[in-house]
Every structure is written in C-alpha cells, then in structure tokens.
PDB file of C-alpha atoms in Angstrom:
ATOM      1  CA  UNK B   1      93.992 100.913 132.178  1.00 43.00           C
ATOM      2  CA  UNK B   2      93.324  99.816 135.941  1.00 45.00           C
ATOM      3  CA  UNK B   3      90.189  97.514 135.765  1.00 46.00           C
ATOM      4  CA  UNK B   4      90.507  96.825 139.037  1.00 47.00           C
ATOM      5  CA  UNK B   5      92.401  95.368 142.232  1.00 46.00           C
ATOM      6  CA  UNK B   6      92.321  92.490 144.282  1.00 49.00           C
ATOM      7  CA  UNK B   7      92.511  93.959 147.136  1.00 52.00           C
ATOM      8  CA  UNK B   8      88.917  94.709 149.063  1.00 50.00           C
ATOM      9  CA  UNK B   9      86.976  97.762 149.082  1.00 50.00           C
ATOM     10  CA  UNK B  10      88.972  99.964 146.208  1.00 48.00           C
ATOM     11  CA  UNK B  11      86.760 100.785 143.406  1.00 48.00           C
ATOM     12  CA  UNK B  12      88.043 100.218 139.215  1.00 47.00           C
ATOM     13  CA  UNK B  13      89.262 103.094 138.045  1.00 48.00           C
ATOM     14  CA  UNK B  14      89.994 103.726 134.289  1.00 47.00           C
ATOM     15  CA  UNK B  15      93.241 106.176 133.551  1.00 47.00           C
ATOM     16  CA  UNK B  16      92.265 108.238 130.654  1.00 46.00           C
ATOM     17  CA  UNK B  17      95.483 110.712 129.844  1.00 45.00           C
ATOM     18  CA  UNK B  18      94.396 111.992 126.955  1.00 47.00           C
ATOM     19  CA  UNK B  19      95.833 115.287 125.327  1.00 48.00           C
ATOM     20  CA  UNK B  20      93.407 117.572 123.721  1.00 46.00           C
ATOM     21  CA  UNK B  21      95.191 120.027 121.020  1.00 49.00           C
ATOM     22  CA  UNK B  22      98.198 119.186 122.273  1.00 44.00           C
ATOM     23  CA  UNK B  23      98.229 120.827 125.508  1.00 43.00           C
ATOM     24  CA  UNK B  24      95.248 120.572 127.713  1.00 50.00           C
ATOM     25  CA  UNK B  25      95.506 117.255 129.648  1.00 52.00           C
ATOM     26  CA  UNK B  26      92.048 115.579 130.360  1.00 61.00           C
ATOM     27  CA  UNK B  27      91.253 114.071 134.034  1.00 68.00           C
ATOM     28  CA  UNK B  28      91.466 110.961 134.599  1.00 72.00           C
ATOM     29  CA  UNK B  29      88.072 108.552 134.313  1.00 76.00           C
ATOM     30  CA  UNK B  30      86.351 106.875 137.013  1.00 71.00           C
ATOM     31  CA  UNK B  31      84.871 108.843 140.679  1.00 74.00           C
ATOM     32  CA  UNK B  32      84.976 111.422 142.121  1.00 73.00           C
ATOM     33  CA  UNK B  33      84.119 110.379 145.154  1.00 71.00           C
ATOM     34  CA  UNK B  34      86.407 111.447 148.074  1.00 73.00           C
ATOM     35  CA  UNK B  35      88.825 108.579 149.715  1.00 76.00           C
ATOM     36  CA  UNK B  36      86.462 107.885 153.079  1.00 73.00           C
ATOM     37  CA  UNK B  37      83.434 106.656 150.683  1.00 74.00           C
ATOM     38  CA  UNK B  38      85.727 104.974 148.241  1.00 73.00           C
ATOM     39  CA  UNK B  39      87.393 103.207 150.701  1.00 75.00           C
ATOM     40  CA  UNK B  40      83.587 101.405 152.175  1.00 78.00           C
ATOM     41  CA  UNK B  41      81.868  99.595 149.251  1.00 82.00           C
ATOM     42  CA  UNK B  42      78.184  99.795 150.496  1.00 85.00           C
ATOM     43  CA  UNK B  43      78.877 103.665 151.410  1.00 84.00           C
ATOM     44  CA  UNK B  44      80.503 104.136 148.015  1.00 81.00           C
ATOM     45  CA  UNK B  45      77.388 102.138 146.441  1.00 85.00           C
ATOM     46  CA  UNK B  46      75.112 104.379 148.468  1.00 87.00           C
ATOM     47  CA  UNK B  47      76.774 107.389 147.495  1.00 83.00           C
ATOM     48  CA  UNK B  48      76.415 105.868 143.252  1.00 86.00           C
ATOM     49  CA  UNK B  49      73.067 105.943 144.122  1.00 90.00           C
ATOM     50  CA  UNK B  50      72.547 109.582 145.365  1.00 90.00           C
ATOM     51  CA  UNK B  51      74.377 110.441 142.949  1.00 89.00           C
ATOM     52  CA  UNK B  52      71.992 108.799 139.997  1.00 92.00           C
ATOM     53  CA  UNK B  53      69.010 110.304 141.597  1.00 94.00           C
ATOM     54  CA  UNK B  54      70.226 113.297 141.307  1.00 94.00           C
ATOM     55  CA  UNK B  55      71.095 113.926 138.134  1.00 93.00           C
ATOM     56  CA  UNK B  56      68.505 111.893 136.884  1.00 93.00           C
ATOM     57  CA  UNK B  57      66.135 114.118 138.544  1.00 94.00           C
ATOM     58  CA  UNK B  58      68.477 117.227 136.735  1.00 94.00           C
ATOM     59  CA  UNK B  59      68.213 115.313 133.201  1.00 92.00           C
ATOM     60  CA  UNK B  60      64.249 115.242 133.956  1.00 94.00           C
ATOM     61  CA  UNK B  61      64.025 118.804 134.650  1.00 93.00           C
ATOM     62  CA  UNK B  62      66.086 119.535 131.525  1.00 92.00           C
ATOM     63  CA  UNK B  63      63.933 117.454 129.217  1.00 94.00           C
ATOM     64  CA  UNK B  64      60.598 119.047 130.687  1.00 93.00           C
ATOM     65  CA  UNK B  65      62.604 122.546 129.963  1.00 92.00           C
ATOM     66  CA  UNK B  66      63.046 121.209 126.321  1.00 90.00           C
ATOM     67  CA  UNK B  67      59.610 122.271 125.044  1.00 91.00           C
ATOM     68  CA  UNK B  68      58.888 124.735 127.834  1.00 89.00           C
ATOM     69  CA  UNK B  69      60.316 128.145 128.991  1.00 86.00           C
ATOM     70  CA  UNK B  70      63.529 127.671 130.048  1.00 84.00           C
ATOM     71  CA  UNK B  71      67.586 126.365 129.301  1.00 89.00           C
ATOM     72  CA  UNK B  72      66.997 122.922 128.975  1.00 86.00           C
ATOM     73  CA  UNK B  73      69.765 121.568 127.022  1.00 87.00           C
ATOM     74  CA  UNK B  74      72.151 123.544 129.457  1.00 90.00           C
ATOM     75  CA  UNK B  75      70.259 121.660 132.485  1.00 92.00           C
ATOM     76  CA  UNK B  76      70.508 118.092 130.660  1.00 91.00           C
ATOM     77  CA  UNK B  77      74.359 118.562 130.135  1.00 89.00           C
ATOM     78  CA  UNK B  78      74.118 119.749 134.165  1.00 91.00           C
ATOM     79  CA  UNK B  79      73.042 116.567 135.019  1.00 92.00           C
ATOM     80  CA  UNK B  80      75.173 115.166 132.712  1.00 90.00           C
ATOM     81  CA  UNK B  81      78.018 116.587 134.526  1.00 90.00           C
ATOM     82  CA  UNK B  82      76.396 115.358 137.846  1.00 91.00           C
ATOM     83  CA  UNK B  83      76.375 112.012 136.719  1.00 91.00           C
ATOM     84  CA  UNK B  84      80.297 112.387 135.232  1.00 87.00           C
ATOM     85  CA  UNK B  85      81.355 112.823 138.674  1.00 86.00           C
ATOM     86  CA  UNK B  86      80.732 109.485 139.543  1.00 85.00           C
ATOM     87  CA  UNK B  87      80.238 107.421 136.176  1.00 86.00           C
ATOM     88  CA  UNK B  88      82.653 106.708 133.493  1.00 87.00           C
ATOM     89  CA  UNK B  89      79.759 106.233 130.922  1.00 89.00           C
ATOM     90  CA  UNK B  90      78.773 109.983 131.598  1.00 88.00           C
ATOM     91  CA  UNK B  91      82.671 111.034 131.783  1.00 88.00           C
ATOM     92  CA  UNK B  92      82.750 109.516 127.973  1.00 91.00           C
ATOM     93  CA  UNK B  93      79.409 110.858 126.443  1.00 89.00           C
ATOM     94  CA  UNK B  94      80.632 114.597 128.249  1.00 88.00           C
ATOM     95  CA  UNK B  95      83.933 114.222 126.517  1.00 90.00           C
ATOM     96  CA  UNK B  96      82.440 113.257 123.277  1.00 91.00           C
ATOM     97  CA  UNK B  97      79.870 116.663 123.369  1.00 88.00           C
ATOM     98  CA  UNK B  98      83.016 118.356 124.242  1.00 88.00           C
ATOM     99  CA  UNK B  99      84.593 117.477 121.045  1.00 92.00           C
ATOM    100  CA  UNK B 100      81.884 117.733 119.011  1.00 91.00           C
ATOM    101  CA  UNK B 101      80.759 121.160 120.346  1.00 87.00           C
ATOM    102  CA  UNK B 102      84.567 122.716 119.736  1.00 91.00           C
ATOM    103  CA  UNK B 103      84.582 120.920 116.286  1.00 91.00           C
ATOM    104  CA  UNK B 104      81.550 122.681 115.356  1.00 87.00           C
ATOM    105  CA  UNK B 105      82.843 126.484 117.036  1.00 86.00           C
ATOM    106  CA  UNK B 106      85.833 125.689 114.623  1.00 87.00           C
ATOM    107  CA  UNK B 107      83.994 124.925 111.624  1.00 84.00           C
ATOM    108  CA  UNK B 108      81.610 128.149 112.247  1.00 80.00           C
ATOM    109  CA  UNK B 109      85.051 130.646 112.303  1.00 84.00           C
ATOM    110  CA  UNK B 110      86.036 129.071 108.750  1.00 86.00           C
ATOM    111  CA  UNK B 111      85.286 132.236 106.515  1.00 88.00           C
ATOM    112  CA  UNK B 112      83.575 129.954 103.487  1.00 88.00           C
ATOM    113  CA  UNK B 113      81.325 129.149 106.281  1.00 85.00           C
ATOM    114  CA  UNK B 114      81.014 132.895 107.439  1.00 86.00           C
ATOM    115  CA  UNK B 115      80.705 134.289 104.473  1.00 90.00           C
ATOM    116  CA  UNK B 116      77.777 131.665 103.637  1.00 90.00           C
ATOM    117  CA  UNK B 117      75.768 132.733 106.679  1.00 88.00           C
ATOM    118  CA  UNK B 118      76.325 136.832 106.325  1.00 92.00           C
ATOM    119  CA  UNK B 119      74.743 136.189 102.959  1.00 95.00           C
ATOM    120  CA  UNK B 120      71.941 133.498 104.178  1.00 96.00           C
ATOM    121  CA  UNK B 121      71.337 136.542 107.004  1.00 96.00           C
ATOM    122  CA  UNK B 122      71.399 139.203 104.397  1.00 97.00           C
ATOM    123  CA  UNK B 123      68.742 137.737 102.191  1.00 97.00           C
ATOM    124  CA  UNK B 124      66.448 136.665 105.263  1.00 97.00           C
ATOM    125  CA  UNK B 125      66.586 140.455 106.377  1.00 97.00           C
ATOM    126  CA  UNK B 126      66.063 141.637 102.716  1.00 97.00           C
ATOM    127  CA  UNK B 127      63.050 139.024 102.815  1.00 97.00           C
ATOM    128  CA  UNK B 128      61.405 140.306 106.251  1.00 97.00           C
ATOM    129  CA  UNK B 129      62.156 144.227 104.864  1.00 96.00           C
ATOM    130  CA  UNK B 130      60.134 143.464 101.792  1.00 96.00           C
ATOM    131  CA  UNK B 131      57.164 141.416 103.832  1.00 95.00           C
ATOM    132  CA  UNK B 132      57.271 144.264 106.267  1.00 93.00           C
ATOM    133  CA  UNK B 133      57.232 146.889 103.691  1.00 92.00           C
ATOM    134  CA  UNK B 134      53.912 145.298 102.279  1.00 92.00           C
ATOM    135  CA  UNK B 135      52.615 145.032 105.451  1.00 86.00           C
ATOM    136  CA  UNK B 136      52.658 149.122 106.055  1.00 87.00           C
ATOM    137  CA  UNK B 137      51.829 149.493 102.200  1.00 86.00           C
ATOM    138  CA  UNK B 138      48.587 147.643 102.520  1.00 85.00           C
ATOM    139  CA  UNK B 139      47.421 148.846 106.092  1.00 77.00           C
ATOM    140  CA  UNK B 140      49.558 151.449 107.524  1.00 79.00           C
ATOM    141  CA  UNK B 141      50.660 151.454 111.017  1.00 78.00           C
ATOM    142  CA  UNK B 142      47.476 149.486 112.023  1.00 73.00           C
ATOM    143  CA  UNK B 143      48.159 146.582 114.603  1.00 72.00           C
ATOM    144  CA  UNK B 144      47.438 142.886 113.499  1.00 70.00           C
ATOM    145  CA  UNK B 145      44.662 142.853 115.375  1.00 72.00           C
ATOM    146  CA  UNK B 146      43.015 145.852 114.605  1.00 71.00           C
ATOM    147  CA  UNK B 147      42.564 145.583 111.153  1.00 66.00           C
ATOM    148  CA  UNK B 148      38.808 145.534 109.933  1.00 70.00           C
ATOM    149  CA  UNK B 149      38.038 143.360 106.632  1.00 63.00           C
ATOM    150  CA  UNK B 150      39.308 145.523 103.877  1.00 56.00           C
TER     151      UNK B 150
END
C-alpha cells in the first residue's frame, strides 16, 4: 500500500488489487482526478472540494427522494459513486454494497429460496382472490366510493 511520498505535490494513493470471483480485477483506490490537478495540491484540494459538494448535494436529493416520488436509493448510490471518484472512504463503502448486493442476487437464485417465495406469492394471491371475491359478493361491481350504507 502507497501511503504516500516524500516528494511534494503527489497525493497518497492506496493500491487495492483485489480479485472478485476470480476474474474481475477491481481498480485501484485513491482519485480520480486527472494528472494536471494531482500534480498542484491547493488545485487538487479545490477540486476534493467540488467534488464533496457535489455529491453531497446528489446524496441530499436522494434522501429527499426516499419518502417522496422518485429513485432515491439509486440517486444516493449516484452520489455515492460521485464521491468514489475522489475518496477512498466512498471507493470502500461502494465496494462493500457491491458485495453485499451480488451476495444477496446469489442467495435469491438458490431454489430453497425460490421455491419459498413462489409459495409466499401463491398464498398472498390466493389471499387477495378471496378478499376480492368478498368484495364483489357483498357489493357487486360498485366502486369504493360509491357504496351507500348497506
């Protein structure tokens, strides 16, 4: 792992090989940045900056999305990504959602775990059917709203 040089105006930069199933190699951590604003420390610092603001104001918008119209979680892992690009915190919590998020995909193909949720379907559908069914029973094709006390 580089933690850093002695020489002025290059930025740390962590080396992260890592190999994910065996064949997928991961880049390596640190920014993004390109060379002209790595190589000037208060432009580089500048540039952090810009780049925080930005996502944060992405992360923001995704949170407000949360309970609103709209695909928050996909705009909070957006800004996520923004920050990635220049953060090696963000890189690591990105990677780890990664993970997770195939992990899960895998465990939701096993077939115990298929054949639990066809069944967990089945009886919710058989469950709405029979609420339905006693719905038109009871007041025919009436809308909700229309129905008079009976």
């Amino acid at each position: 792992m580089n933690t850093g040089s002695d020489e002025p105006g290059e930025v740390a930069v962590a080396s992260g090989e890592m190999k994910v199933d065996g064949a997928q190699e991961e880049r390596a951590l640190g920014s993004r940045a390109p060379a002209f604003i790595k190589a000037r420390r208060v432009l580089h610092l500048s540039w952090q900056v810009g780049v925080f603001i930005v996502g944060l104001a992405v992360v923001v918008t995704g949170v407000i999305m949360l309970p609103l119209p709209g695909p928050g979680w996909v705009v909070i892992f957006g800004g996520m990504a923004i920050w990635a690009t220049e953060f090696v915190w963000a890189q690591l919590v990105l990677r780890w959602t990664k993970r997770k998020v195939t992990e899960a995909a895998q465990r939701a193909l096993d077939p115990k775990v298929r054949r639990r949720n066809i069944i967990l379907t089945s009886i919710g559908l058989v469950i709405v059917a029979v609420l339905v069914g006693v719905y038109l029973w009871k007041f025919g094709f009436e809308m909700p709203w229309k129905i008079k006390d009976q």
